[in-house]
Short mmCIF file of C-alpha atoms and ligand atoms in Angstrom, two decimals:
data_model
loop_
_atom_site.label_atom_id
_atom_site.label_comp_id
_atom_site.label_asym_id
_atom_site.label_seq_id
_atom_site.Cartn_x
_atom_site.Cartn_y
_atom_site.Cartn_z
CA UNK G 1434 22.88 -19.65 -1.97
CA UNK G 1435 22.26 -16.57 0.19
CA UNK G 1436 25.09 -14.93 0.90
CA UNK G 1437 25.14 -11.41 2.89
CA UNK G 1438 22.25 -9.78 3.99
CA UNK G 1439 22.23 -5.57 4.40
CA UNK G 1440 19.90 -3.00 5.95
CA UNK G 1441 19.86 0.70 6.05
CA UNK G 1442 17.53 3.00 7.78
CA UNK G 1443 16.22 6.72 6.42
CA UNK G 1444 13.70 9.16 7.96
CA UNK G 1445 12.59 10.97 5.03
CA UNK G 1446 10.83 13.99 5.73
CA UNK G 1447 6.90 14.63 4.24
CA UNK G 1448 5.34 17.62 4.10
CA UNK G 1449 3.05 17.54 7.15
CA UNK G 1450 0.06 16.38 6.69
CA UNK G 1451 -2.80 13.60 8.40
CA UNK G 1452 -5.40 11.21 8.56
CA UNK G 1453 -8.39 10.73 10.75
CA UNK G 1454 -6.34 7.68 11.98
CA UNK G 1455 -2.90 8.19 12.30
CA UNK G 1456 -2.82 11.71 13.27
CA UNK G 1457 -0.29 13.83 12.11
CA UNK G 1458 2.37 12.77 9.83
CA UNK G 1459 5.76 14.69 9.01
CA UNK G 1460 8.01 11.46 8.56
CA UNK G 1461 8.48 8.36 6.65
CA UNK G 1462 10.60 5.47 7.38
CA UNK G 1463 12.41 3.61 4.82
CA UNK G 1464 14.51 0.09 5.55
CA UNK G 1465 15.84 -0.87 2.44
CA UNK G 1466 17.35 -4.42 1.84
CA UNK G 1467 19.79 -5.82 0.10
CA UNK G 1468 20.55 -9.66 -0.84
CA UNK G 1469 23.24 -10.97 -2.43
CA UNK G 1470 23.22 -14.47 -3.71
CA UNK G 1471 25.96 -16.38 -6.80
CA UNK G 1472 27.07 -12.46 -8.05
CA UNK G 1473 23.90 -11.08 -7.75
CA UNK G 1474 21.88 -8.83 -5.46
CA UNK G 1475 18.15 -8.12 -4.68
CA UNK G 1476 16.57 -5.28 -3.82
CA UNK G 1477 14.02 -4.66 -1.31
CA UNK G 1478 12.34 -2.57 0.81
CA UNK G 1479 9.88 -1.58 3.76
CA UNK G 1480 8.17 1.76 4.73
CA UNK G 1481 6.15 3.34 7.80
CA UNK G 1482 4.78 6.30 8.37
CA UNK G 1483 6.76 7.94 11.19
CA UNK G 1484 6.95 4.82 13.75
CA UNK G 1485 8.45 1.12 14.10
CA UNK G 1486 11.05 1.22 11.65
CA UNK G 1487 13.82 0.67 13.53
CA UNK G 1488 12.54 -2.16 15.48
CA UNK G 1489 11.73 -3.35 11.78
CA UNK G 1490 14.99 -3.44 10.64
CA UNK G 1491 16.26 -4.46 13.73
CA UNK G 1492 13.93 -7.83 13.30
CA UNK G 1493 15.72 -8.15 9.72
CA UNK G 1494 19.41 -7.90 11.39
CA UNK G 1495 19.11 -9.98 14.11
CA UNK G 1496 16.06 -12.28 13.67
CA UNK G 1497 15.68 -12.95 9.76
CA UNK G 1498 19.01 -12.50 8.12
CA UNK G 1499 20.17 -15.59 10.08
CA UNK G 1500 17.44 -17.75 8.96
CA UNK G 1501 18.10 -16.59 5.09
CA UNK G 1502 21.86 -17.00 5.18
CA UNK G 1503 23.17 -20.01 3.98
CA UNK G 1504 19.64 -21.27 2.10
CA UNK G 1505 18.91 -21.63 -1.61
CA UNK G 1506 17.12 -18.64 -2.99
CA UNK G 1507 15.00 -19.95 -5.29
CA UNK G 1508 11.94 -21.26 -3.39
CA UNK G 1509 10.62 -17.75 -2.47
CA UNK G 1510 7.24 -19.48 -1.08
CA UNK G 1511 9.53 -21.51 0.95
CA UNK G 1512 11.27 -19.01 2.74
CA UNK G 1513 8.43 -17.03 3.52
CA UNK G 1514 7.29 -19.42 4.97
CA UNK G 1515 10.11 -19.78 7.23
CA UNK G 1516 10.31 -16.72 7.99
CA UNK G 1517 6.85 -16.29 8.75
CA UNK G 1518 7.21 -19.25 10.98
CA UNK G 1519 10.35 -18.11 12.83
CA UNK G 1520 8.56 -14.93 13.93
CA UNK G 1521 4.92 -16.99 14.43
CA UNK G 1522 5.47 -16.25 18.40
CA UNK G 1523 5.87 -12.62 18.28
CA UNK G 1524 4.53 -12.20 14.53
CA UNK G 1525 1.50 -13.36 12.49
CA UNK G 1526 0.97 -9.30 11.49
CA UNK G 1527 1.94 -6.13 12.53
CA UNK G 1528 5.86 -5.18 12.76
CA UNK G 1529 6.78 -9.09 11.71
CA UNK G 1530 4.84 -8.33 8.38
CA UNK G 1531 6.91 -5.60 7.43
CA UNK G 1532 10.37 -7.29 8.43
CA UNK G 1533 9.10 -10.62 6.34
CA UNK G 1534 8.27 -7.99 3.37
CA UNK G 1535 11.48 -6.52 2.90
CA UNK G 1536 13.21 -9.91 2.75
CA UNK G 1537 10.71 -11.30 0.41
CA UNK G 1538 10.64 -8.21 -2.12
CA UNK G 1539 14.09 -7.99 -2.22
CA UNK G 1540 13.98 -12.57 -3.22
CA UNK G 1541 11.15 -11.89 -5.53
CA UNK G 1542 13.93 -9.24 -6.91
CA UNK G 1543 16.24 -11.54 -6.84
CA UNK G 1544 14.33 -13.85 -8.67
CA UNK G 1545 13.71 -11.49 -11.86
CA UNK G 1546 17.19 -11.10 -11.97
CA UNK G 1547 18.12 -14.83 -12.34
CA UNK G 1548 15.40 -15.38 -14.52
CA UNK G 1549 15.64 -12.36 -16.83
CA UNK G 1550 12.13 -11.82 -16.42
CA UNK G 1551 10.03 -8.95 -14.93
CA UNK G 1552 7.91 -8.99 -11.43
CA UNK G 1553 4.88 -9.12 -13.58
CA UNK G 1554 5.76 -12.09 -15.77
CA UNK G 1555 6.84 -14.08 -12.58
CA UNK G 1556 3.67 -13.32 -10.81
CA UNK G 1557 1.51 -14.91 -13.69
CA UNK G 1558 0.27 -11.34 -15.26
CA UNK G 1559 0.41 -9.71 -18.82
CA UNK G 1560 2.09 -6.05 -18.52
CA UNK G 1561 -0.57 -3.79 -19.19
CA UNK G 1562 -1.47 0.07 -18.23
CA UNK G 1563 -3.71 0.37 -14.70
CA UNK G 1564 -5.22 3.62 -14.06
CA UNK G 1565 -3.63 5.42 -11.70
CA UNK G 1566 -5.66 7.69 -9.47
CA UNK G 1567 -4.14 11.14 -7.25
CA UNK G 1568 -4.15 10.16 -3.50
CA UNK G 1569 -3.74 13.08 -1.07
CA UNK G 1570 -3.26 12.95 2.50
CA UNK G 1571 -4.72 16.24 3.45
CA UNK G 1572 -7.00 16.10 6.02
CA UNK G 1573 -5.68 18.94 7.98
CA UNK G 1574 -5.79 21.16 4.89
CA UNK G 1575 -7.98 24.14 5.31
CA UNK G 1576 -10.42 23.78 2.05
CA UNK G 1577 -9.05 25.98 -0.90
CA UNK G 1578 -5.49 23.99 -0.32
CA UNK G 1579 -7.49 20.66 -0.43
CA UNK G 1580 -8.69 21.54 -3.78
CA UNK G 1581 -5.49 23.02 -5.17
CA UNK G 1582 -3.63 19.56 -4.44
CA UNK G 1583 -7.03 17.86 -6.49
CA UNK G 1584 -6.25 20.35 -9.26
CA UNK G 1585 -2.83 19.31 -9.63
CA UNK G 1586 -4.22 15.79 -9.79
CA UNK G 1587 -6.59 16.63 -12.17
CA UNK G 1588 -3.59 19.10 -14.24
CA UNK G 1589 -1.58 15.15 -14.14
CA UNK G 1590 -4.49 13.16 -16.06
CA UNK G 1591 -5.51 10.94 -13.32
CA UNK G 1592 -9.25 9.86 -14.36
CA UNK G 1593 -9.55 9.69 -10.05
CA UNK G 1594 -8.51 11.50 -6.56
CA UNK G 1595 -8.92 10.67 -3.04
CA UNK G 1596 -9.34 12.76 -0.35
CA UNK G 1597 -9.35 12.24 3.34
CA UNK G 1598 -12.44 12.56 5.45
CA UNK G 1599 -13.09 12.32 9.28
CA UNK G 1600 -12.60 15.80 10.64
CA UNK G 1601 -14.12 16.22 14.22
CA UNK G 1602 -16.65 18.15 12.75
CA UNK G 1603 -17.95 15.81 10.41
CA UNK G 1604 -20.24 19.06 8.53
CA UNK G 1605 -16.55 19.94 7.07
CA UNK G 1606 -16.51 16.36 5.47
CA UNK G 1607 -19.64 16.76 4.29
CA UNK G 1608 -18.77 20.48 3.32
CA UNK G 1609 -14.84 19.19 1.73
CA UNK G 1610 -16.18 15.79 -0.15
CA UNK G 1611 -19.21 18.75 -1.32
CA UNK G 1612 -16.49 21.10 -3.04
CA UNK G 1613 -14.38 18.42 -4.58
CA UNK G 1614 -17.51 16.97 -6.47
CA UNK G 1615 -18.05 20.48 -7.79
CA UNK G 1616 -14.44 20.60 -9.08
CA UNK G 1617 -13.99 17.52 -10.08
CA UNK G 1618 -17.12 17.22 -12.26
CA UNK G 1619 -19.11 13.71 -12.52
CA UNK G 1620 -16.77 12.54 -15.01
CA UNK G 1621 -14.08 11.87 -12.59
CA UNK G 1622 -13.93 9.26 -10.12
CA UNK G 1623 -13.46 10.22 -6.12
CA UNK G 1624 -12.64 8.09 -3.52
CA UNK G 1625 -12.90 9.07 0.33
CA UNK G 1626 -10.68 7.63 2.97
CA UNK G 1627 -11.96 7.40 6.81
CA UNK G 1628 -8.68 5.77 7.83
CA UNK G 1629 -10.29 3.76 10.14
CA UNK G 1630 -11.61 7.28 12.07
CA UNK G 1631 -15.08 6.31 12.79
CA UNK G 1632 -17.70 4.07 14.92
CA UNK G 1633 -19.67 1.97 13.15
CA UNK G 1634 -22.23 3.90 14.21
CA UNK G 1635 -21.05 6.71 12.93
CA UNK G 1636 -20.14 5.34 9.90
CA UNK G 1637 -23.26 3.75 8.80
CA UNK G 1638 -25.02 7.61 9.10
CA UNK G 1639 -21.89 9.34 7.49
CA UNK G 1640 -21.13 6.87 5.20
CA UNK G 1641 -25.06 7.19 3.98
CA UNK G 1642 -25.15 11.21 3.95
CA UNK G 1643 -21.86 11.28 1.60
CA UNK G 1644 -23.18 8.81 -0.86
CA UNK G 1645 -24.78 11.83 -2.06
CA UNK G 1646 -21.63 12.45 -4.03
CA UNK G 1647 -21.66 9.33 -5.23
CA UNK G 1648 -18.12 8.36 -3.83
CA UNK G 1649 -16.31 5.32 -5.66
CA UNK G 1650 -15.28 4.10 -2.69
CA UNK G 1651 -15.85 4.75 1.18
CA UNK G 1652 -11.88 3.72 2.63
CA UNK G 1653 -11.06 1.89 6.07
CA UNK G 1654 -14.25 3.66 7.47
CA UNK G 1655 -13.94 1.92 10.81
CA UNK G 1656 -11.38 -0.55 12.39
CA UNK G 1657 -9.70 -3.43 10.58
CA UNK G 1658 -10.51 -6.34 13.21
CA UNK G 1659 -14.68 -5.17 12.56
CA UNK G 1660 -15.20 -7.43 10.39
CA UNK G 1661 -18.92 -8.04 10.73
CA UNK G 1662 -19.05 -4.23 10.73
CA UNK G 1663 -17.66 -4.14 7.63
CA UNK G 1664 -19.43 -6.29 6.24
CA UNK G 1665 -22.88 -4.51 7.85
CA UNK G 1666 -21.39 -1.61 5.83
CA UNK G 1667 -21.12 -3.39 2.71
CA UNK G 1668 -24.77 -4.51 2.89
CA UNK G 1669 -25.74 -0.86 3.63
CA UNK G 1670 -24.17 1.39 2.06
CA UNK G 1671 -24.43 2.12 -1.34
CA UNK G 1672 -21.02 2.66 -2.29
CA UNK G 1673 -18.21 -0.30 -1.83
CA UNK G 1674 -15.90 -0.56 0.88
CA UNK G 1675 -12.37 -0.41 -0.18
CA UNK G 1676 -9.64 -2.37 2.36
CA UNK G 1677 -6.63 -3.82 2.45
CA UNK G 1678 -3.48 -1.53 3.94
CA UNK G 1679 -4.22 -2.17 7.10
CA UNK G 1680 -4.36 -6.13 6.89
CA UNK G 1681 -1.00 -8.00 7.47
CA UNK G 1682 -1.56 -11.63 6.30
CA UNK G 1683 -3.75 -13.54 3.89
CA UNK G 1684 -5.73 -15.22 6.46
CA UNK G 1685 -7.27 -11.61 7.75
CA UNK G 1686 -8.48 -11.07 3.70
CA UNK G 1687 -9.95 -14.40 3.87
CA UNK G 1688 -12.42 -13.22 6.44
CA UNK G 1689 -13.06 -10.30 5.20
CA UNK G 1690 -13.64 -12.40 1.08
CA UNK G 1691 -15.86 -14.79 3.27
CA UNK G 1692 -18.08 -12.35 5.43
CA UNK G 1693 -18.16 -10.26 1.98
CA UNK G 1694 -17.53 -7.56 4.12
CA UNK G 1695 -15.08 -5.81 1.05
CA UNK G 1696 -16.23 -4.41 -2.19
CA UNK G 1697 -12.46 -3.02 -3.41
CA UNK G 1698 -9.57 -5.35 -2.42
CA UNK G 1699 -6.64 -3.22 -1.91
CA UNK G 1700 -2.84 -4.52 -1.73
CA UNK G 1701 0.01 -3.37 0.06
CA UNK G 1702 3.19 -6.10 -0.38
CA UNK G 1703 4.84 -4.17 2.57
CA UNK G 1704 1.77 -4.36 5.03
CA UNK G 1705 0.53 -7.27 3.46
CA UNK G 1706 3.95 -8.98 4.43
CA UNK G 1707 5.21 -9.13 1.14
CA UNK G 1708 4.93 -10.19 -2.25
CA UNK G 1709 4.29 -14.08 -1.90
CA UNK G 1710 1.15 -13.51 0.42
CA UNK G 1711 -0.21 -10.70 -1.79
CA UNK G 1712 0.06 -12.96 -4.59
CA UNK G 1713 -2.61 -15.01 -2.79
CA UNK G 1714 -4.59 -12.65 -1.95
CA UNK G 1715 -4.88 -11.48 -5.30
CA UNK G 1716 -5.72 -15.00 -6.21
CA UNK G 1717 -8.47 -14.79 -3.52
CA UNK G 1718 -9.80 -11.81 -5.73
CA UNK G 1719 -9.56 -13.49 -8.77
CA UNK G 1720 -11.50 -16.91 -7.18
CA UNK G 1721 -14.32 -14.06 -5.60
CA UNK G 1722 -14.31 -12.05 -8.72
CA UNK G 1723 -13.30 -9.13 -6.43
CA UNK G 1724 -12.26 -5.61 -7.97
CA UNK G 1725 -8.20 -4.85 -7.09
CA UNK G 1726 -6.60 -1.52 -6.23
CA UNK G 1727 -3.73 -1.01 -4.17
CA UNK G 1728 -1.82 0.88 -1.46
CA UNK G 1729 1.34 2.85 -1.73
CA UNK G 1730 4.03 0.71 -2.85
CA UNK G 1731 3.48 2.11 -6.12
CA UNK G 1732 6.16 0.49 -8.26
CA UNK G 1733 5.80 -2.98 -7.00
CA UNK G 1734 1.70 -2.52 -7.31
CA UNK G 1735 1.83 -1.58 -11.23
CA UNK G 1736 3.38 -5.35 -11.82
CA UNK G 1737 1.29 -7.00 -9.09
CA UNK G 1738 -2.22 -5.20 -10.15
CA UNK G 1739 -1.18 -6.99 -13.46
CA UNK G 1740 -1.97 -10.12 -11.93
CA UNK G 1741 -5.68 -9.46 -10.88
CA UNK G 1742 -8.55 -10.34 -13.53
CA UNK G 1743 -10.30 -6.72 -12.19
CA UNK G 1744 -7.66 -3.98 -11.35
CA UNK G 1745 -9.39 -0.75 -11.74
CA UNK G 1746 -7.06 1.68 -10.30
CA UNK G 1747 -3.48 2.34 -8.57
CA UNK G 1748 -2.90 4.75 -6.09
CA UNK G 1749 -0.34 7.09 -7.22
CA UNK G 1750 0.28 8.30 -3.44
CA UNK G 1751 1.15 12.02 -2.56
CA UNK G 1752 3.75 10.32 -0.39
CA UNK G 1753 5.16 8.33 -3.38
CA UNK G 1754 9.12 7.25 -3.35
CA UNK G 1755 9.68 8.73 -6.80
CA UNK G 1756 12.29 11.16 -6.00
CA UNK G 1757 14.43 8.86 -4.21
CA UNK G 1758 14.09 6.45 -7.03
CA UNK G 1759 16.77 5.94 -9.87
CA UNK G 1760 13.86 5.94 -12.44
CA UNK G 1761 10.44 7.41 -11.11
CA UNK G 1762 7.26 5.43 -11.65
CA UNK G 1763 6.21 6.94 -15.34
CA UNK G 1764 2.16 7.85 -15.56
CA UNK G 1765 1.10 8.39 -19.06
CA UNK G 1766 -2.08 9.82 -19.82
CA UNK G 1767 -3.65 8.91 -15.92
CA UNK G 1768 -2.50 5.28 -16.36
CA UNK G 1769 1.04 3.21 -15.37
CA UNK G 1770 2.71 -0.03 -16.17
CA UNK G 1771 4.75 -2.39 -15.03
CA UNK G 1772 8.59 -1.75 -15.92
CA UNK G 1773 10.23 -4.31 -18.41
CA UNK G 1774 14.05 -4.95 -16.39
CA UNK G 1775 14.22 -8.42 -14.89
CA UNK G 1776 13.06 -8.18 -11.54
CA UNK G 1777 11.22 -5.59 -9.77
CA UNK G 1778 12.69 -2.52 -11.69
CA UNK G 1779 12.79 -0.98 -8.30
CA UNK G 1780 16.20 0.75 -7.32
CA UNK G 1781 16.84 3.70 -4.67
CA UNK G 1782 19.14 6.27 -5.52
CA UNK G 1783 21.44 6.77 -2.90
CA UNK G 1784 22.67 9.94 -3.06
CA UNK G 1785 19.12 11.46 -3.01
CA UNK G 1786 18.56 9.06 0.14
CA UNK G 1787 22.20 9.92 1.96
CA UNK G 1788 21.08 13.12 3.86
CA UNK G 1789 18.47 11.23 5.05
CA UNK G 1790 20.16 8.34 6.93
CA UNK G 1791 20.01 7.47 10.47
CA UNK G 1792 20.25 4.80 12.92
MG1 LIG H 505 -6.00 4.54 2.94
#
């Protein structure tokens, strides 16, 4: 039986940096969650980037805890569901997601332990090594830093980078995406992430004059509730269209799977609204025969990737938690795996988190 419910709240500074849809960015919120059931306790979490978190946590305190406390633990699907059902009024996506995530990563946790068995084994998949791929959120860099943070990718082994595009001046895009190519070679793969910056106007004529550098993927070129326009994209561009981050529930990937308006499925488990509805969408995937990737959340991706029939690449994220974890994510030559503790192998270190604290 659930027991006691906890949340704390950190603002951990980034170095500042942007996107052509979030603007600048020189924060990161971190809830983390913990769950204690029969002796043992579950681990969980849920991030934003600058905005929301403490109405997220406050959702967990005073909304979500109660409806946990007192039930059986074991029926994850179960109590996602009521959770996602409790907030259905003010909920189905954005801040609810979150709230839901960080209760159902830290039972999916929970879960491992009791079991004795790793995230990966409980979500169905075989632990095996993803390629990982260097994910910079530079937009505002001026040009020769852009392509020193792609060297250090490169200097790490990552067989891919990403960089941001959608500068006003879309000839710098053009100009940035230009320069990486030449660094990078053909031999490495390079992704390009809109954030959600353009028409879809604009995107169908900038989206066609940077296929030139034959980009793996064009990112969240316009916005997520387009999805006809994305899936005018995906007809017309050459490249695929990668989504996913911004998406909160499995019902908005169902769209987009049925319009085929995605070419790269991408998971989050903290946008998605946890682990137990990006376990269906991955399923969705698998049923469409849909290429994987995913979205931050790097630790909980490497056993969750594990689960799709077609995960070509992780994104190890400039903004990654590693330093506030007891045991960074490890990336051996370009690729990383799932961890083998029961559970999700996922644990903050506190004393690197303290000064960061806040209310
Ligand atoms: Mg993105």
């Amino acid at each position: 039986m659930i027991e006691r419910i906890s949340t704390a709240y950190y603002r951990l500074p980034l170095e500042p940096s942007g996107d052509a849809g979030h603007g600048s960015l020189d924060t990161e919120e971190l809830v983390t969650v913990e769950l204690a059931a029969e002796g043992l306790v579950g681990h969980g979490y849920a991030y934003t980037i600058g905005r929301g978190g403490r109405a997220v946590r406050a959702l967990i305190d005073h909304d979500l805890a109660p409806l946990l406390v007192g039930q059986e633990a074991g029926d994850v699907d179960a109590l996602w569901e009521r959770m996602w059902r409790g907030l259905l009024y003010v909920g189905r996506g954005g801040l609810a997601a979150f709230a839901i995530a960080a209760l159902d990563i830290a039972l999916w946790d929970l879960r491992g332990l009791r079991e004795g068995k790793p995230l990966v084994a409980l979500a169905g998949g075989t632990a095996r090594p993803i390629p990982a791929y260097g994910s910079g959120v530079d937009l505002p860099k001026p040009l020769d830093g852009l392509l020193r943070q792609v060297e250090g990718f490169l200097a790490r082994g990552y067989p891919g980078v990403k960089v941001k595009i959608g500068r006003e001046d879309f000839e710098e895009d053009v100009e940035r995406v230009a320069a990486v190519r030449r660094l990078v070679g053909d031999g490495i793969d390079l992704m390009i992430d809109a954030n959600m910056g353009w028409s879809l106007g604009q995107a169908l004529e900038r989206g066609g004059r940077l296929a030139e550098q034959n980009p793996y993927w064009l990112e969240e070129p316009i916005i997520p509730e387009d999805v006809p326009g994305h899936a005018r994209l995906a007809r017309e561009l050459p490249m695929p269209i990668a989504i996913g981050e911004s998406l909160h529930s499995p019902r908005e990937f169902e769209r987009y799977i049925a319009e085929r308006a995605l070419g790269v499925l991408q998971i989050d488990p903290v946008t998605n609204g946890g682990i137990t509805p990006t376990l269906r969408v991955l399923e969705m995937a698998n049923q469409a025969s849909l290429p994987t990737s995913s979205h931050y959340t790097d630790e909980l991706s490497a056993h969750l990737l594990c689960a799709s029939t077609n995960p070509i690449y992780l994104e190890k994220h400039a903004f990654a938690l590693d330093r506030y974890l007891e045991r960074p994510q490890v990336v051996t030559d370009g690729k990383v795996r799932p961890t083998d503790d029961p559970g999700t192998g996922l644990r903050f270190d506190r004393e690197a988190l303290r000064p960061y604290a806040a209310d």
